[in-house]
Amino acid sequence: MKSSRFVLNLTVATLIGGLVAVGHAEDGATKDEIKIGAFGPLAGPVYMYGKLAMNGLEALFDKVNQEGGIYGRKLKLVREDDACKPEGGIAAVKKLIYDDKVFAINGGGCSNATLAAKPEIVKAGIPFVVNSAVADGISSPPSPNIFTTQLTATIESRAQLKYALEQKAKKIAIVAQHDAWGRSRYEPMMTALKEQLIKPVNDEEMTIDQNDGTVQALKLMQTGADAVLLIVYPKPAAVLIRDSLKLGYKPLWVGQTAIQDLPQLQEQVGIPGALEKFVSITTIPAHPDDPEMAEWRERIKKLFPNDALSVFNLMGIGSGMVVVEALKRAGPDLTREKFLKAMGTIKNFKTGMYPGPITCKPPVSNQCNQSVGWIRFEGGKPKSVGVTTLD
Amino acid sequence: MLMLSYLLATGITTGALYALVALGIVVVYKATEVVNLAHGELFMMGGFLAYTLHVMVKLPYVPSLLLAVAGSFALGILTDRVAFRPLMKEGLASVLLATIGISFLLKGIARVFWGGKGDYLAFPPLVSPEPIRIGNVMIMSQQLVVLLATLAVMLVFGVFFKTTRAGKFMQATASNPRAATLVGIHVSRVYMYTFGVGAAVAGASAVLMAPLTLLYPDIGFVLFIKGFAAAVLGGLTSVPGAIVGGLLVGIFEQLAAGFIGTTIQDVSAFIVIMFALIFLPTGILGVRGIRKI
Amino acid sequence: MRVVVSHRAFLVVLFAALAVLPVVANQYTLFVGNLMMLYIILALGLNLLVGFAGQLAFANAAMYGIGAYGAALLQVRLGLSYWIAAPCGALLAMAIGTLLAFPALRLSGIYLALATLAFAQFTQWVLLHWNTVTFGAGGFPVPQPDFSALGMSPDRGIYYVTWVVTVVLLAFAWRVVRSRVGRAFVAMRDREMAAQALGVDLLRYKAVAFALSGFYAGTAGALYPAVLAYVSPEGFDLFQMILHKAMIVVGGMGSIVGSVIGASLLVYLLELLRQFKATQEIVFGALLLAFVLFQPRGLVYFVKRYVPGWAEPLHYASDSGSSSDVTVADEVVTGSGGGAPR
């Protein structure tokens, strides 16, 4: 009896103990390596913002490590899945901080997950550089340990509206997803419209899996909207544009960074000439298929043979370059405080991965990307039509 | 008035999508009394198989379609061997969970192989991508293809179940497996082929629908839920019921979106089903089962 | 060495280990341990409804969500204290769950599954879209209850509260199963007509079953915002429902300890899956399949067979038996079993 109880105790304790972590070196930086954590969706419908961005980051780390690392320390990426859900974000961040014990976090694939995880990050004081999530609440009001290299939802939504108005649109329509992602952009858009005393002629909803946009297109046609601000993912966008073309409806389509891969969007719509009046915000200066991206195409192919270089990889790479630069500036005696201070010295830093340079201005603003690039689709290729820099 | 015609037309074309998925579910259910929860993923794999053959390897359309259907058939048989046969005597819950396991497995595999190629992959349509005019509405030619395919599959299965021996074997197996065995029907083979055929229908549907729905690892799930709802609405044991259910779900969604608001589009089908099942507990065309005591 | 373990010993050891966890674990492990207990509560409630009472319902995750939102909204919108808001959330889930007993009278099997599934989808839609009340998609932060009077951090405090609630609900489920209510459940599940003929009031006992599972799910839901300091609609979707189902099937339907085993094992498995990063779906699917094929009735049946001293009476649903006859008869008729028909 006693020995069996002992065996059972041992088994259960081992099971529970298996959950208890064995601690690594303090702060995630040893003399050989620096552990950088990343969280985002690794599976599920929006895994591009997590898995693919992290793939890009890993390609960058691979390159840096090949070149000797940072003061002899190799960069190691620790990935955690957040399932693009708030509870997933909270769990992933807790794991990275208390269990994986990373030095800093460079990630945040989904706005809602990142927003929910923010209190935990602020409490722990760990440096966090956001690469994909756009929700305003993440970077404002600014926290001393949180920086972002991504545009914010407010910046993008306002830029969309501004563009439409500059094109002399008279009847503005909104088509948006009302999930957490869509809402983070929809609400600043509504605020911006109110400020300008504009009432949109349409306010339609689409879901991320929608297979048909005919109803939405009909409603837009009924009011005669001449500019449609799109707060949707590629599938609803493609479906809406396709069904609008079917009805002969051709407004100005104004997109944002979720639909910035124009060659892919054209393929998804399938009808030639679909993107004639389509314009979108972009976070990258060149398309993955362009010659200047050749090095990264090869690196991604080598590390991930089933993949092809995509916009999402580039998002990870661009942000990672800023982190790597700050790590270098922090010097060989690496601490979190020094890293954060180094982030504050990043001014006019050119990565080649964003339309403009990166400038961080703590404590006033830790939102380091103020350049909004615009692209159209011409001659079968994306063509830049300008970069606006906000101040 | 134009609005109403379009709502109905779109309801029919999206309803056809759901109907095709529902058909596959009903065919399997008719013989086995089990809903294959991995049906959506079998659908998805068929689509990706065709994508690999037609877009990546550049085989022509028809051979790609046929090979994809064959591949789906094989996957269906695998599902039967792995999830159904070993577990069918243990009860519905175990079989359902095993099919759930298979659905995750297939989805994960698809994500590893094709997930990095792009978020939503485009598949070329059978005929031109330009829209065509029918009456006073415009529809995409591929939507017409899907609609015709749905009707064709329904006719084929209708004839199959009523007239062919194999069809009668399947019905016999479903209504009384023991008696079926006693008269010499090789029941386990019937189950196997049923799963295969259900999966083949799913694979073919995917190839036809992919130009409209785009291809991505998660496409199976949402279409399955709607297809399953449509199948139950129509009556799980009825092949025409699957079509009726699918079309009704499609039409209702569009009407709700058009007249109430686009925000209710996605959930309207479920609201209808909740109420429909209160009045028609076995679906619209479902057979009122005799309760065994 | 014979390993003799009683099921009671297993439970005692498990809960003793859980009680001690806050002392040895880091903040993340504490969080996971807390979630494990919530899932035990959820699995218990679902097993009572599906495993014992035989009602194939898919609304458990929705009840979980209603409990969570009830507790969180009463705190955030009306300023009520957590200790009042939480029980209210649980009772709300119980009330709504009980309403589902009515369709359960008319529908059974796959049709009941779909009706409850439709209800769950509708509930999710409401949580996502009713912005003025529920804050809509993306959720909202919830203040954690204060435990400074006891000298504990909120995380530890709510951990111990969960521990106590879990133990109480486990004991209560145990009692229910051994009472006439439990017997009525099993009778209803196995032969509804016969049960009715014997005087089992179907409406009453179905209502009790749905109420109980609603209460359990609602209680777990009421505790959840305090653990997470956040509440969002995305966490109460179909995947959550699949998780609950998996817990009771893998652990053992019709078994109280099976619910505990299933919940603990699945939570442990999900943590293990974190190692697999991008291939976690493949591993999850494969493991689920493996567990079900290995022990279709649940691990607790395996344990009971091979571990002497494990004396929990188990109530797996007996089925009509015709399918199993087929496998044998099929081989007899076609000779695929090898050899002449017997």
mmCIF file of N, CA, C and O in Angstrom, chain A residues 110-137:
data_model
loop_
_atom_site.group_PDB
_atom_site.id
_atom_site.type_symbol
_atom_site.label_atom_id
_atom_site.label_comp_id
_atom_site.label_asym_id
_atom_site.label_seq_id
_atom_site.Cartn_x
_atom_site.Cartn_y
_atom_site.Cartn_z
ATOM 1 N N CYS A 110 -1.592 40.040 -33.144
ATOM 2 C CA CYS A 110 -3.002 40.405 -33.174
ATOM 3 C C CYS A 110 -3.262 41.531 -32.190
ATOM 4 O O CYS A 110 -2.789 41.490 -31.063
ATOM 5 N N SER A 111 -4.060 42.503 -32.633
ATOM 6 C CA SER A 111 -4.320 43.660 -31.772
ATOM 7 C C SER A 111 -4.988 43.283 -30.468
ATOM 8 O O SER A 111 -4.588 43.745 -29.409
ATOM 9 N N ASN A 112 -6.045 42.443 -30.536
ATOM 10 C CA ASN A 112 -6.786 42.177 -29.304
ATOM 11 C C ASN A 112 -5.941 41.413 -28.302
ATOM 12 O O ASN A 112 -5.974 41.691 -27.109
ATOM 13 N N ALA A 113 -5.142 40.449 -28.811
ATOM 14 C CA ALA A 113 -4.292 39.687 -27.897
ATOM 15 C C ALA A 113 -3.228 40.583 -27.275
ATOM 16 O O ALA A 113 -2.928 40.483 -26.084
ATOM 17 N N THR A 114 -2.649 41.447 -28.096
ATOM 18 C CA THR A 114 -1.582 42.315 -27.596
ATOM 19 C C THR A 114 -2.127 43.310 -26.580
ATOM 20 O O THR A 114 -1.510 43.558 -25.536
ATOM 21 N N LEU A 115 -3.283 43.871 -26.873
ATOM 22 C CA LEU A 115 -3.899 44.823 -25.962
ATOM 23 C C LEU A 115 -4.183 44.182 -24.614
ATOM 24 O O LEU A 115 -3.915 44.748 -23.556
ATOM 25 N N ALA A 116 -4.695 42.955 -24.651
ATOM 26 C CA ALA A 116 -5.014 42.266 -23.396
ATOM 27 C C ALA A 116 -3.747 41.934 -22.626
ATOM 28 O O ALA A 116 -3.743 41.923 -21.392
ATOM 29 N N ALA A 117 -2.654 41.690 -23.358
ATOM 30 C CA ALA A 117 -1.404 41.316 -22.693
ATOM 31 C C ALA A 117 -0.656 42.531 -22.166
ATOM 32 O O ALA A 117 0.269 42.392 -21.364
ATOM 33 N N LYS A 118 -1.053 43.710 -22.599
ATOM 34 C CA LYS A 118 -0.283 44.907 -22.240
ATOM 35 C C LYS A 118 -0.100 45.091 -20.734
ATOM 36 O O LYS A 118 1.019 45.344 -20.286
ATOM 37 N N PRO A 119 -1.158 44.965 -19.909
ATOM 38 C CA PRO A 119 -0.940 45.177 -18.465
ATOM 39 C C PRO A 119 0.144 44.257 -17.897
ATOM 40 O O PRO A 119 0.958 44.680 -17.077
ATOM 41 N N GLU A 120 0.150 43.018 -18.352
ATOM 42 C CA GLU A 120 1.152 42.060 -17.870
ATOM 43 C C GLU A 120 2.553 42.515 -18.254
ATOM 44 O O GLU A 120 3.491 42.428 -17.469
ATOM 45 N N ILE A 121 2.677 43.020 -19.490
ATOM 46 C CA ILE A 121 3.988 43.476 -19.976
ATOM 47 C C ILE A 121 4.433 44.713 -19.214
ATOM 48 O O ILE A 121 5.612 44.840 -18.827
ATOM 49 N N VAL A 122 3.501 45.623 -19.001
ATOM 50 C CA VAL A 122 3.848 46.843 -18.275
ATOM 51 C C VAL A 122 4.281 46.503 -16.856
ATOM 52 O O VAL A 122 5.263 47.028 -16.340
ATOM 53 N N LYS A 123 3.527 45.576 -16.248
ATOM 54 C CA LYS A 123 3.840 45.200 -14.859
ATOM 55 C C LYS A 123 5.243 44.615 -14.752
ATOM 56 O O LYS A 123 5.975 44.888 -13.805
ATOM 57 N N ALA A 124 5.613 43.795 -15.744
ATOM 58 C CA ALA A 124 6.909 43.123 -15.660
ATOM 59 C C ALA A 124 8.056 44.015 -16.114
ATOM 60 O O ALA A 124 9.223 43.703 -15.864
ATOM 61 N N GLY A 125 7.739 45.095 -16.804
ATOM 62 C CA GLY A 125 8.789 46.013 -17.243
ATOM 63 C C GLY A 125 9.680 45.472 -18.347
ATOM 64 O O GLY A 125 10.725 46.042 -18.651
ATOM 65 N N ILE A 126 9.256 44.373 -18.985
ATOM 66 C CA ILE A 126 10.112 43.786 -20.024
ATOM 67 C C ILE A 126 10.016 44.617 -21.294
ATOM 68 O O ILE A 126 8.945 45.098 -21.645
ATOM 69 N N PRO A 127 11.115 44.838 -22.017
ATOM 70 C CA PRO A 127 11.028 45.623 -23.253
ATOM 71 C C PRO A 127 10.184 44.905 -24.293
ATOM 72 O O PRO A 127 10.308 43.698 -24.478
ATOM 73 N N PHE A 128 9.332 45.652 -24.977
ATOM 74 C CA PHE A 128 8.414 45.059 -25.947
ATOM 75 C C PHE A 128 8.363 45.950 -27.174
ATOM 76 O O PHE A 128 8.021 47.128 -27.074
ATOM 77 N N VAL A 129 8.713 45.392 -28.321
ATOM 78 C CA VAL A 129 8.629 46.133 -29.576
ATOM 79 C C VAL A 129 7.592 45.453 -30.448
ATOM 80 O O VAL A 129 7.745 44.290 -30.826
ATOM 81 N N VAL A 130 6.539 46.178 -30.791
ATOM 82 C CA VAL A 130 5.417 45.604 -31.529
ATOM 83 C C VAL A 130 5.718 45.607 -33.007
ATOM 84 O O VAL A 130 6.202 46.622 -33.537
ATOM 85 N N ASN A 131 5.393 44.506 -33.716
ATOM 86 C CA ASN A 131 5.643 44.528 -35.157
ATOM 87 C C ASN A 131 4.400 44.450 -36.030
ATOM 88 O O ASN A 131 4.440 44.868 -37.179
ATOM 89 N N SER A 132 3.278 43.921 -35.526
ATOM 90 C CA SER A 132 2.125 43.809 -36.418
ATOM 91 C C SER A 132 0.843 44.449 -35.883
ATOM 92 O O SER A 132 0.040 44.949 -36.652
ATOM 93 N N ALA A 133 0.624 44.373 -34.592
ATOM 94 C CA ALA A 133 -0.653 44.831 -34.047
ATOM 95 C C ALA A 133 -0.777 46.345 -34.158
ATOM 96 O O ALA A 133 0.176 47.076 -33.933
ATOM 97 N N VAL A 134 -1.965 46.807 -34.520
ATOM 98 C CA VAL A 134 -2.130 48.245 -34.768
ATOM 99 C C VAL A 134 -2.979 48.972 -33.740
ATOM 100 O O VAL A 134 -3.094 50.183 -33.807
ATOM 101 N N ALA A 135 -3.598 48.263 -32.803
ATOM 102 C CA ALA A 135 -4.524 48.936 -31.890
ATOM 103 C C ALA A 135 -3.834 50.107 -31.200
ATOM 104 O O ALA A 135 -2.715 49.999 -30.708
ATOM 105 N N ASP A 136 -4.547 51.236 -31.164
ATOM 106 C CA ASP A 136 -3.946 52.439 -30.587
ATOM 107 C C ASP A 136 -3.573 52.262 -29.130
ATOM 108 O O ASP A 136 -2.546 52.744 -28.679
ATOM 109 N N GLY A 137 -4.425 51.568 -28.397
ATOM 110 C CA GLY A 137 -4.216 51.448 -26.955
ATOM 111 C C GLY A 137 -2.892 50.819 -26.571
ATOM 112 O O GLY A 137 -2.458 50.907 -25.436
#
